[in-house]
Short mmCIF file of C-alpha atoms in Angstrom, two decimals:
data_model
loop_
_atom_site.label_atom_id
_atom_site.label_comp_id
_atom_site.label_asym_id
_atom_site.label_seq_id
_atom_site.Cartn_x
_atom_site.Cartn_y
_atom_site.Cartn_z
CA MET A 4 -6.92 69.39 -0.46
CA SER A 5 -10.43 70.06 0.72
CA GLY A 6 -13.73 71.03 -0.79
CA ALA A 7 -16.93 69.41 -2.02
CA VAL A 8 -17.26 65.66 -1.91
CA HIS A 9 -16.88 64.12 -5.39
CA TRP A 10 -19.73 61.64 -5.22
CA ALA A 11 -19.25 60.18 -8.71
CA ALA A 12 -15.63 59.45 -7.88
CA TRP A 13 -16.64 57.96 -4.55
CA SER A 14 -19.23 55.74 -6.23
CA VAL A 15 -16.72 54.25 -8.67
CA PHE A 16 -14.16 53.96 -5.89
CA GLY A 17 -16.69 52.16 -3.70
CA VAL A 18 -17.54 49.61 -6.41
CA PHE A 19 -13.92 48.59 -6.89
CA PHE A 20 -13.20 48.57 -3.17
CA ALA A 21 -16.21 46.28 -2.63
CA LEU A 22 -14.94 44.02 -5.42
CA VAL A 23 -11.52 43.56 -3.88
CA THR A 24 -13.04 43.06 -0.43
CA VAL A 25 -15.02 40.11 -1.77
CA LEU A 26 -11.91 38.80 -3.54
CA GLY A 27 -9.94 39.10 -0.30
CA PHE A 28 -12.30 36.79 1.56
CA VAL A 29 -12.83 34.42 -1.40
CA ALA A 30 -9.05 34.00 -1.64
CA ALA A 31 -9.13 31.69 1.39
CA ARG A 32 -10.60 29.03 -0.93
CA TRP A 33 -8.16 29.71 -3.79
CA LYS A 34 -5.57 26.94 -4.03
CA ALA A 35 -7.32 25.56 -0.96
CA ALA A 36 -5.15 24.35 1.90
CA ASP A 37 -5.00 24.31 5.68
CA LEU A 38 -4.33 27.93 6.65
CA ASN A 39 -3.54 26.78 10.18
CA HIS A 40 -0.04 26.08 8.85
CA LEU A 41 2.21 29.12 8.59
CA HIS A 42 3.75 28.15 5.25
CA GLU A 43 0.22 28.07 3.79
CA TRP A 44 -1.02 31.28 5.44
CA GLY A 45 2.22 33.24 5.18
CA LEU A 46 3.70 31.92 1.91
CA GLY A 47 0.68 30.64 0.01
CA GLY A 48 2.06 27.10 0.24
CA ARG A 49 4.92 28.14 -2.08
CA ARG A 50 2.62 27.40 -5.03
CA PHE A 51 2.50 30.65 -6.99
CA GLY A 52 3.51 30.29 -10.63
CA THR A 53 5.08 32.83 -12.99
CA LEU A 54 1.97 34.94 -13.68
CA ILE A 55 0.75 35.06 -10.07
CA THR A 56 4.23 35.88 -8.81
CA TRP A 57 4.58 38.64 -11.42
CA PHE A 58 1.36 40.28 -10.29
CA LEU A 59 2.16 39.68 -6.61
CA LEU A 60 5.67 41.16 -6.73
CA GLY A 61 4.51 43.98 -8.99
CA GLY A 62 1.73 44.82 -6.56
CA ASP A 63 4.16 44.45 -3.67
CA LEU A 64 7.04 46.61 -4.94
CA TYR A 65 5.24 49.33 -6.90
CA THR A 66 3.05 50.83 -4.21
CA ALA A 67 0.56 53.63 -3.70
CA TYR A 68 3.22 55.75 -2.06
CA THR A 69 5.37 55.22 -5.17
CA VAL A 70 2.56 56.52 -7.40
CA ILE A 71 2.10 59.54 -5.12
CA ALA A 72 5.66 60.33 -3.97
CA VAL A 73 7.78 59.79 -7.11
CA PRO A 74 5.86 62.31 -9.27
CA ALA A 75 5.78 64.68 -6.28
CA LEU A 76 9.57 64.50 -6.05
CA VAL A 77 9.93 65.03 -9.81
CA PHE A 78 7.50 67.98 -9.53
CA THR A 79 9.78 69.51 -6.89
CA VAL A 80 13.35 68.72 -8.05
CA GLY A 81 13.14 67.33 -11.59
CA ALA A 82 15.54 64.67 -12.88
CA TYR A 83 16.80 63.66 -9.43
CA GLY A 84 13.35 62.22 -8.73
CA PHE A 85 13.94 59.58 -11.41
CA PHE A 86 16.45 57.69 -9.22
CA ALA A 87 13.74 55.05 -8.71
CA MET A 88 14.04 54.11 -12.39
CA PRO A 89 17.67 52.87 -12.43
CA TYR A 90 17.36 51.31 -8.99
CA THR A 91 14.41 49.13 -10.02
CA ILE A 92 16.34 48.15 -13.16
CA ILE A 93 19.59 47.37 -11.35
CA THR A 94 17.81 45.20 -8.80
CA TYR A 95 16.57 42.57 -11.26
CA PRO A 96 19.96 41.17 -12.34
CA PHE A 97 20.65 40.93 -8.61
CA VAL A 98 17.36 39.05 -8.16
CA PHE A 99 18.18 36.72 -11.06
CA ALA A 100 21.56 35.80 -9.55
CA VAL A 101 20.74 35.70 -5.85
CA MET A 102 17.10 34.98 -5.07
CA PRO A 103 16.84 31.53 -6.74
CA ARG A 104 19.60 30.33 -4.40
CA LEU A 105 17.65 31.69 -1.44
CA TRP A 106 14.48 29.98 -2.65
CA ASN A 107 16.26 26.65 -3.11
CA VAL A 108 17.85 26.56 0.32
CA CYS A 109 14.69 27.79 2.05
CA HIS A 110 12.51 25.28 0.22
CA ARG A 111 14.75 22.31 1.07
CA ASN A 112 15.13 23.25 4.72
CA HIS A 113 11.56 24.52 5.28
CA TYR A 114 12.73 28.07 6.03
CA LEU A 115 10.01 30.71 5.81
CA THR A 116 12.08 33.88 6.34
CA THR A 117 15.55 35.22 5.60
CA ALA A 118 16.24 35.08 9.35
CA ASP A 119 15.42 31.33 9.28
CA PHE A 120 18.11 30.93 6.64
CA VAL A 121 20.63 33.01 8.60
CA GLU A 122 20.06 30.91 11.72
CA GLY A 123 20.49 27.67 9.79
CA ARG A 124 23.52 28.87 7.86
CA TYR A 125 25.45 30.33 10.81
CA GLY A 126 23.96 28.47 13.79
CA SER A 127 23.32 31.76 15.59
CA HIS A 128 20.01 32.75 17.23
CA TRP A 129 21.40 36.22 17.90
CA LEU A 130 22.33 36.96 14.29
CA ALA A 131 18.91 35.68 13.18
CA LEU A 132 17.28 37.93 15.80
CA ALA A 133 19.21 40.94 14.46
CA VAL A 134 17.99 40.22 10.91
CA ALA A 135 14.41 39.73 12.11
CA LEU A 136 14.31 42.88 14.23
CA THR A 137 15.82 44.92 11.39
CA GLY A 138 13.18 43.65 8.99
CA VAL A 139 10.28 44.40 11.32
CA LEU A 140 11.65 47.84 12.24
CA ALA A 141 12.14 48.77 8.57
CA THR A 142 8.68 47.51 7.61
CA MET A 143 6.54 49.42 10.10
CA PRO A 144 7.04 52.93 8.65
CA TYR A 145 6.84 51.44 5.13
CA ILE A 146 3.30 50.26 5.87
CA ALA A 147 2.47 53.63 7.40
CA LEU A 148 3.49 55.38 4.19
CA GLN A 149 1.08 53.23 2.20
CA LEU A 150 -1.61 54.79 4.34
CA VAL A 151 -0.37 58.21 3.23
CA GLY A 152 -1.27 57.29 -0.35
CA MET A 153 -4.78 56.32 0.71
CA GLN A 154 -5.17 59.39 2.91
CA VAL A 155 -4.27 61.72 0.03
CA VAL A 156 -6.80 59.98 -2.20
CA PHE A 157 -9.56 60.33 0.39
CA GLU A 158 -8.77 64.01 0.81
CA ALA A 159 -8.83 64.54 -2.96
CA MET A 160 -12.29 62.99 -3.18
CA GLY A 161 -13.62 65.53 -0.70
CA PHE A 162 -13.12 63.99 2.75
CA GLY A 163 -10.44 66.59 3.47
CA GLY A 164 -13.19 69.09 4.17
CA MET A 165 -14.86 66.81 6.74
CA ARG A 166 -13.73 66.60 10.35
CA GLN A 167 -11.51 63.50 10.67
CA GLY A 168 -12.92 62.37 7.30
CA PRO A 169 -9.70 60.87 5.90
CA GLU A 170 -8.87 59.22 9.22
CA ILE A 171 -12.30 57.58 9.44
CA ALA A 172 -12.00 56.28 5.88
CA LEU A 173 -8.50 54.94 6.65
CA VAL A 174 -9.72 53.09 9.71
CA VAL A 175 -12.59 51.49 7.80
CA ALA A 176 -10.32 50.47 4.90
CA PHE A 177 -7.71 48.96 7.18
CA VAL A 178 -10.22 47.10 9.34
CA ILE A 179 -11.43 45.39 6.16
CA LEU A 180 -7.82 44.79 5.06
CA ALA A 181 -6.97 43.31 8.46
CA LEU A 182 -9.95 40.96 8.38
CA TYR A 183 -9.34 39.45 4.97
CA THR A 184 -5.58 39.21 5.55
CA TYR A 185 -6.29 37.38 8.82
CA SER A 186 -8.70 35.07 7.02
CA SER A 187 -6.83 34.39 3.76
CA GLY A 188 -3.18 35.18 4.39
CA LEU A 189 -0.93 35.81 1.40
CA ARG A 190 -3.58 34.49 -0.99
CA ALA A 191 -5.64 37.67 -0.45
CA PRO A 192 -3.09 40.21 -1.72
CA ALA A 193 -2.04 37.77 -4.46
CA MET A 194 -5.58 37.66 -5.83
CA ILE A 195 -6.22 41.39 -5.36
CA ALA A 196 -2.91 42.20 -7.07
CA PHE A 197 -4.43 41.05 -10.39
CA VAL A 198 -7.09 43.75 -10.17
CA LYS A 199 -4.77 46.42 -8.75
CA ASP A 200 -2.03 46.00 -11.35
CA ILE A 201 -4.41 46.00 -14.31
CA MET A 202 -6.07 49.15 -12.96
CA ILE A 203 -2.70 50.87 -12.48
CA TYR A 204 -1.71 50.06 -16.07
CA VAL A 205 -5.02 51.46 -17.37
CA PHE A 206 -4.55 54.62 -15.30
CA VAL A 207 -0.95 55.11 -16.46
CA LEU A 208 -1.74 54.55 -20.14
CA ALA A 209 -4.70 56.94 -19.97
CA ALA A 210 -2.54 59.55 -18.22
CA VAL A 211 0.38 59.46 -20.67
CA ILE A 212 -1.95 59.59 -23.69
CA LEU A 213 -4.73 61.97 -22.66
CA ILE A 214 -2.97 64.47 -20.40
CA PRO A 215 -0.21 65.36 -22.92
CA ALA A 216 -2.90 65.77 -25.56
CA GLN A 217 -4.61 68.33 -23.31
CA LEU A 218 -1.34 70.16 -22.60
CA GLY A 219 -0.02 70.43 -26.17
CA GLY A 220 2.22 67.36 -26.25
CA PHE A 221 5.34 66.26 -24.41
CA ALA A 222 7.46 69.02 -25.96
CA ALA A 223 5.22 71.63 -24.34
CA ILE A 224 5.29 69.72 -21.03
CA PHE A 225 9.10 69.54 -20.91
CA ASP A 226 9.39 73.18 -21.97
CA ALA A 227 7.04 74.29 -19.18
CA ALA A 228 8.92 72.17 -16.62
CA ASP A 229 12.28 73.50 -17.78
CA LYS A 230 11.12 77.12 -17.42
CA ALA A 231 9.71 76.40 -13.97
CA PHE A 232 12.99 74.88 -12.77
CA GLN A 233 15.06 77.71 -14.22
CA ALA A 234 12.92 80.16 -12.28
CA LYS A 235 13.74 78.44 -9.00
CA PRO A 236 16.71 79.35 -6.79
CA ALA A 237 20.01 77.60 -7.57
CA ALA A 238 19.93 75.67 -4.29
CA PRO A 239 18.78 73.01 -3.96
CA PRO A 240 19.62 72.08 -7.58
CA THR A 241 16.71 71.28 -9.89
CA GLY A 242 16.25 70.72 -13.62
CA LEU A 243 15.36 68.34 -16.42
CA ILE A 244 18.86 66.85 -16.28
CA LEU A 245 21.02 66.01 -13.28
CA GLN A 246 23.32 68.72 -12.00
CA PRO A 247 26.98 67.72 -11.43
CA SER A 248 26.53 67.90 -7.65
CA GLN A 249 23.69 65.34 -7.85
CA VAL A 250 25.44 62.60 -9.84
CA THR A 251 27.11 60.63 -7.04
CA ALA A 252 24.05 60.94 -4.80
CA PHE A 253 21.80 59.74 -7.64
CA ALA A 254 24.05 56.81 -8.56
CA THR A 255 24.77 55.59 -5.02
CA LEU A 256 21.16 56.01 -3.92
CA ALA A 257 20.04 53.89 -6.89
CA LEU A 258 22.69 51.22 -6.23
CA GLY A 259 22.11 50.99 -2.50
CA SER A 260 18.34 50.91 -2.90
CA ALA A 261 18.69 48.13 -5.48
CA PHE A 262 20.69 46.01 -3.03
CA ALA A 263 18.22 46.67 -0.22
CA LEU A 264 14.90 46.13 -2.00
CA PHE A 265 14.66 42.34 -1.87
CA LEU A 266 16.00 42.22 1.69
CA TYR A 267 12.77 43.81 2.92
CA PRO A 268 10.44 41.18 4.45
CA HIS A 269 7.62 41.87 1.98
CA ALA A 270 9.86 41.35 -1.07
CA ALA A 271 11.42 38.21 0.41
CA THR A 272 7.96 36.88 1.27
CA GLY A 273 6.68 37.41 -2.28
CA THR A 274 9.79 35.71 -3.65
CA LEU A 275 9.70 32.69 -1.33
CA ALA A 276 6.01 32.15 -2.22
CA ALA A 277 7.03 31.23 -5.79
CA SER A 278 6.66 27.60 -6.84
CA SER A 279 10.23 27.21 -8.12
CA ALA A 280 13.56 28.94 -8.60
CA ASN A 281 12.83 29.24 -12.33
CA VAL A 282 9.65 31.20 -11.55
CA ILE A 283 11.88 33.76 -9.81
CA ARG A 284 14.27 33.90 -12.76
CA ARG A 285 11.43 34.44 -15.21
CA ASN A 286 10.07 37.23 -13.02
CA ALA A 287 13.49 38.88 -12.87
CA VAL A 288 13.19 39.12 -16.66
CA LEU A 289 9.52 40.20 -16.72
CA LEU A 290 9.32 42.63 -13.78
CA PRO A 291 11.19 45.48 -15.55
CA THR A 292 7.92 46.12 -17.40
CA TYR A 293 6.77 47.67 -14.14
CA SER A 294 9.84 49.90 -14.23
CA VAL A 295 8.66 51.22 -17.60
CA ALA A 296 5.32 52.04 -15.97
CA LEU A 297 7.20 53.68 -13.09
CA GLY A 298 9.02 55.95 -15.53
CA LEU A 299 5.71 56.99 -17.05
CA ILE A 300 4.30 57.60 -13.57
CA ALA A 301 7.28 59.85 -12.76
CA LEU A 302 6.44 61.98 -15.81
CA LEU A 303 3.20 62.95 -14.07
CA GLY A 304 5.36 65.35 -12.04
CA TYR A 305 6.28 67.28 -15.18
CA MET A 306 2.68 67.14 -16.40
CA ALA A 307 1.52 68.67 -13.11
CA ILE A 308 3.96 71.57 -13.61
CA ALA A 309 2.68 72.19 -17.14
CA ALA A 310 -0.93 71.93 -15.94
CA GLN A 311 -0.20 74.41 -13.14
CA VAL A 312 -2.06 72.29 -10.61
CA PRO A 313 -2.94 74.21 -7.41
CA ALA A 314 -1.22 71.69 -5.13
CA LYS A 315 2.15 70.74 -3.68
CA GLY A 316 3.83 67.64 -2.31
CA ASN A 317 1.79 64.45 -2.11
CA ALA A 318 -1.37 66.23 -3.33
CA VAL A 319 0.08 66.83 -6.81
CA VAL A 320 -1.00 63.59 -8.50
CA PRO A 321 -4.59 63.59 -7.16
CA ALA A 322 -4.95 67.25 -8.19
CA LEU A 323 -3.71 66.40 -11.69
CA ILE A 324 -6.16 63.50 -11.94
CA LEU A 325 -9.13 65.66 -10.93
CA ARG A 326 -8.08 68.37 -13.38
CA SER A 327 -7.55 66.02 -16.32
CA PHE A 328 -10.24 63.34 -16.17
CA PRO A 329 -14.02 63.12 -15.79
CA GLU A 330 -15.03 62.52 -12.20
CA TRP A 331 -16.02 58.89 -12.73
CA PHE A 332 -12.62 58.03 -14.22
CA ALA A 333 -10.89 59.98 -11.45
CA GLY A 334 -12.67 57.60 -9.06
CA PHE A 335 -11.24 54.67 -11.04
CA CYS A 336 -7.72 56.14 -10.78
CA PHE A 337 -8.12 56.81 -7.06
CA ALA A 338 -9.29 53.22 -6.55
CA ALA A 339 -6.18 51.98 -8.37
CA ILE A 340 -3.95 54.06 -6.09
CA ALA A 341 -5.79 52.91 -2.96
CA LEU A 342 -5.43 49.26 -4.02
CA GLY A 343 -1.76 50.09 -4.54
CA ALA A 344 -1.72 50.68 -0.78
CA LEU A 345 -3.76 47.67 0.32
CA VAL A 346 -1.78 45.01 -1.55
CA PRO A 347 1.72 45.92 -0.30
CA ALA A 348 0.42 46.75 3.19
CA ALA A 349 -1.04 43.24 3.44
CA ILE A 350 2.17 41.59 2.22
CA MET A 351 4.32 43.77 4.47
CA SER A 352 2.27 42.89 7.54
CA ILE A 353 2.46 39.18 6.63
CA GLY A 354 6.23 39.38 6.10
CA ALA A 355 6.70 41.10 9.45
CA ALA A 356 4.39 38.57 11.13
CA ASN A 357 6.40 35.66 9.71
CA LEU A 358 9.61 37.15 11.17
CA VAL A 359 8.08 37.80 14.60
CA THR A 360 6.57 34.32 14.78
CA ARG A 361 9.50 32.30 13.49
CA ASN A 362 12.48 34.27 14.74
CA ILE A 363 11.33 36.11 17.86
CA TRP A 364 8.32 34.38 19.41
CA ARG A 365 9.28 30.76 18.74
CA PRO A 366 12.93 30.84 19.93
CA TYR A 367 12.46 33.26 22.84
CA VAL A 368 8.87 32.77 24.05
CA ASN A 369 7.45 29.39 23.07
CA ALA A 370 9.80 26.94 21.36
CA ARG A 371 7.18 24.16 21.45
CA MET A 372 4.48 25.82 19.35
CA ASN A 373 2.45 23.48 17.16
CA PRO A 374 1.58 24.57 13.59
CA ALA A 375 -1.83 25.95 14.57
CA GLN A 376 -0.34 28.04 17.38
CA GLU A 377 2.39 29.31 15.05
CA SER A 378 -0.18 30.37 12.47
CA SER A 379 -2.34 32.01 15.16
CA ILE A 380 0.59 34.08 16.48
CA ALA A 381 1.38 35.22 12.93
CA LYS A 382 -2.23 36.26 12.28
CA ILE A 383 -2.42 38.24 15.52
CA THR A 384 0.95 39.86 14.81
CA SER A 385 -0.20 40.94 11.35
CA LEU A 386 -3.17 42.68 12.97
CA LEU A 387 -0.94 44.44 15.51
CA VAL A 388 1.46 45.58 12.77
CA LYS A 389 -1.43 47.18 10.86
CA VAL A 390 -2.71 48.87 14.02
CA GLY A 391 0.78 50.20 14.67
CA ALA A 392 1.01 51.61 11.15
CA LEU A 393 -2.41 53.23 11.54
CA VAL A 394 -1.29 54.87 14.79
CA PHE A 395 1.74 56.27 12.96
CA ILE A 396 -0.45 58.15 10.50
CA VAL A 397 -3.40 59.15 12.68
CA PHE A 398 -1.53 60.31 15.79
CA LEU A 399 2.05 61.13 14.74
CA PRO A 400 3.40 63.74 12.30
CA LEU A 401 3.82 62.46 8.74
CA GLU A 402 7.44 63.58 8.80
CA PHE A 403 8.14 61.04 11.57
CA ALA A 404 7.01 58.12 9.38
CA ILE A 405 8.93 59.46 6.36
CA ASN A 406 12.11 59.83 8.42
CA LEU A 407 11.80 56.31 9.81
CA GLN A 408 11.23 54.93 6.30
CA LEU A 409 14.41 56.65 5.08
CA LEU A 410 16.29 55.13 8.01
CA GLY A 411 14.61 51.78 7.27
CA GLY A 412 16.31 51.58 3.88
CA ILE A 413 19.68 52.19 5.53
CA TRP A 414 18.94 49.65 8.25
CA VAL A 415 17.71 46.81 6.06
CA LEU A 416 20.81 47.13 3.85
CA GLN A 417 22.89 46.12 6.87
CA THR A 418 21.48 42.58 6.64
CA PHE A 419 23.12 42.20 3.20
CA PRO A 420 26.35 40.48 4.38
CA ALA A 421 24.58 37.90 6.56
CA VAL A 422 21.96 37.05 3.93
CA VAL A 423 23.54 37.57 0.51
CA PHE A 424 27.15 36.64 1.28
CA GLY A 425 25.80 33.63 3.17
CA LEU A 426 24.17 32.32 0.00
CA PHE A 427 27.57 32.02 -1.68
CA THR A 428 30.14 31.46 1.08
CA ARG A 429 30.44 30.25 4.66
CA TRP A 430 33.72 32.12 5.22
CA PHE A 431 32.15 34.80 7.41
CA ARG A 432 31.50 33.92 11.04
CA PRO A 433 28.35 34.83 12.99
CA LEU A 434 29.81 37.01 15.76
CA PRO A 435 31.82 39.22 13.37
CA LEU A 436 28.72 39.49 11.15
CA LEU A 437 26.71 40.56 14.20
CA ALA A 438 29.41 43.12 15.08
CA GLY A 439 29.40 44.39 11.49
CA TRP A 440 25.63 44.70 11.55
CA ALA A 441 25.78 46.70 14.80
CA ALA A 442 28.52 48.96 13.40
CA GLY A 443 26.56 49.57 10.18
CA MET A 444 23.33 50.29 12.06
CA ALA A 445 25.04 52.72 14.42
CA LEU A 446 27.04 54.51 11.73
CA GLY A 447 24.14 54.74 9.28
CA THR A 448 21.72 56.06 11.89
CA THR A 449 24.24 58.57 13.24
CA LEU A 450 25.23 59.95 9.82
CA SER A 451 21.61 60.26 8.74
CA TRP A 452 20.63 61.97 11.98
CA MET A 453 23.53 64.41 11.64
CA GLN A 454 22.13 65.40 8.24
CA GLY A 455 18.63 65.99 9.58
CA VAL A 456 17.51 62.44 8.62
CA LYS A 457 18.65 62.74 5.03
CA PRO A 458 19.78 59.71 2.98
CA VAL A 459 23.08 61.16 1.70
CA TYR A 460 26.35 62.32 3.28
CA ALA A 461 29.07 64.50 1.75
CA ILE A 462 32.46 62.76 1.46
CA PRO A 463 35.29 65.20 0.64
CA GLY A 464 36.65 64.61 -2.86
CA VAL A 465 33.77 62.28 -3.75
CA GLY A 466 30.55 64.18 -3.27
CA LEU A 467 27.21 63.18 -1.79
CA VAL A 468 27.00 59.41 -1.20
CA TYR A 469 24.09 57.26 -0.02
CA ILE A 470 24.55 56.66 3.71
CA GLY A 471 23.32 53.08 3.42
CA LEU A 472 26.35 52.21 1.25
CA ILE A 473 28.77 54.00 3.62
CA ALA A 474 27.35 52.03 6.54
CA LEU A 475 27.42 48.79 4.52
CA ALA A 476 31.12 49.32 3.70
CA ALA A 477 31.87 49.73 7.41
CA ASN A 478 29.72 46.68 8.15
CA ILE A 479 31.65 44.50 5.69
CA VAL A 480 35.05 45.74 6.91
CA VAL A 481 34.21 44.93 10.56
CA ALA A 482 32.80 41.51 9.63
CA ALA A 483 35.81 40.68 7.43
CA ILE A 484 38.39 41.74 10.04
CA GLY A 485 36.59 39.86 12.80
CA THR A 486 36.31 36.73 10.67
CA ALA A 487 39.98 36.89 9.67
CA LEU A 488 41.02 37.21 13.32
CA ALA A 489 38.77 34.32 14.37
CA SER A 490 40.22 32.15 11.60
CA ALA A 491 43.79 33.12 12.53
CA MET A 492 43.07 32.15 16.13
CA LYS A 493 41.61 28.85 14.87
CA LEU A 494 38.38 29.34 16.82
CA ALA A 495 35.78 26.62 16.35
CA ARG A 496 33.10 27.29 13.75
CA SER A 497 29.40 27.13 14.54
CA PRO A 498 27.47 24.36 12.74
CA ASP A 499 25.98 24.93 9.28
CA ALA A 500 22.58 23.23 8.88
CA THR A 501 22.66 23.60 5.08
CA LEU A 502 24.44 21.56 2.42
CA PRO A 503 26.10 22.79 -0.81
CA ALA A 504 23.45 20.93 -2.82
CA ASP A 505 20.67 22.87 -1.06
CA TYR A 506 21.49 25.99 -3.06
CA ARG A 507 21.24 24.37 -6.51
CA ASP A 508 18.17 23.73 -8.62
CA ALA A 509 16.74 20.22 -8.37
CA ALA A 510 17.51 19.57 -12.06
CA THR A 511 21.24 20.22 -11.50
CA LEU A 512 21.58 17.82 -8.56
CA PRO A 513 23.30 14.45 -9.20
CA ARG A 514 20.88 11.56 -9.51
#
């Protein structure tokens, strides 16, 4: 999208961006502590209560790219684009059952990452390294895609018609983001998430009330969308309801994505920053309110069809905003979307930095780091991660980042056996788990590449199935067979640094 610069929108956008910049630097004094310790810089001292954690995880999981890409997918294919709804609903019972155990064991053993836990549980540097590398690799393109959301917003406000305009704006925004993340750590996105989430809710409520009123109501919107889909070719399938050929793909994509979500470093970081296991349980109950908002956001795709916006792909939502709202409120909406990029990008870079520092740099480069050195390495790494993400968007084709992000979901799911099974049983052994991880990574990458980097693969007699789940099944089979053979051969087990009591809440422990 290009054209005249929308100065009223830019003015409102600038006010809110300045506000969150100030908050980002002020956050260093919020819940004041020594940020030269990694658990303070990278996990906020594990002192975030229910409300802060709710805003933090909401700001972390429901991103700018979500606001841009989900309606764009619905605009293009219809009901299939709603797969994000069931997956964000399925994930919270999983969080309720699993993540409090992870918090307990990490809190008692001073673990800061999932790879820390894996190393302690299985006594294996190599398995921990595999988990850490997978997390970092999956996170990089995820951060890059947050930049896509900001880039689309800048183009919609008129920078698309200026030479390198969106790129310049991106660089400025991410320099500021890098500085306040370096200064304040996880406290910065936690504080900014309050503003971002409230703004997103205001934007969504305004959109689902005012836009349908302009278009003749939801009945008219669905009717227009239905006619548009019926006018499209039969392949690929589209429509207001799922086609039979889409059902298994929809269901397995939702299930696999639900299992993978909280294995990403940014989600694990937001969870481990909570002040107690009960805070996580309460958030597993409260966070589905964001899923309701996500469903309303997805409906913007149908609204854009009914409004006949002159845009396609990621430009659909900004075009709908400019068509439907006064310019000043469009600036407010664009600011909300941009903040929806800054908050998760900050948390993602911190999560990746924690993994690099604790599970790559410390064991393989400098095992004798003091707390200040550890914190310094994490801060520098967070800067490098942001620079890497910026390079993705400015110098590489967008499709490259999107393809890597699709692969990232498949890859991060392969850490499920080591992390999640390890929270409930020590039956699996580290070398078979490492072999299963390698098998899952290789199979998942190969199958996806064979499909042109698509997330689903056709299984005869079953239909299209999410490749991440196919790879995970192979992963588990290899790990189980290897463990059974090792047990049958009575091979010695590696030490387990955790105790059964470490996984239980403090209130349930014997006194």
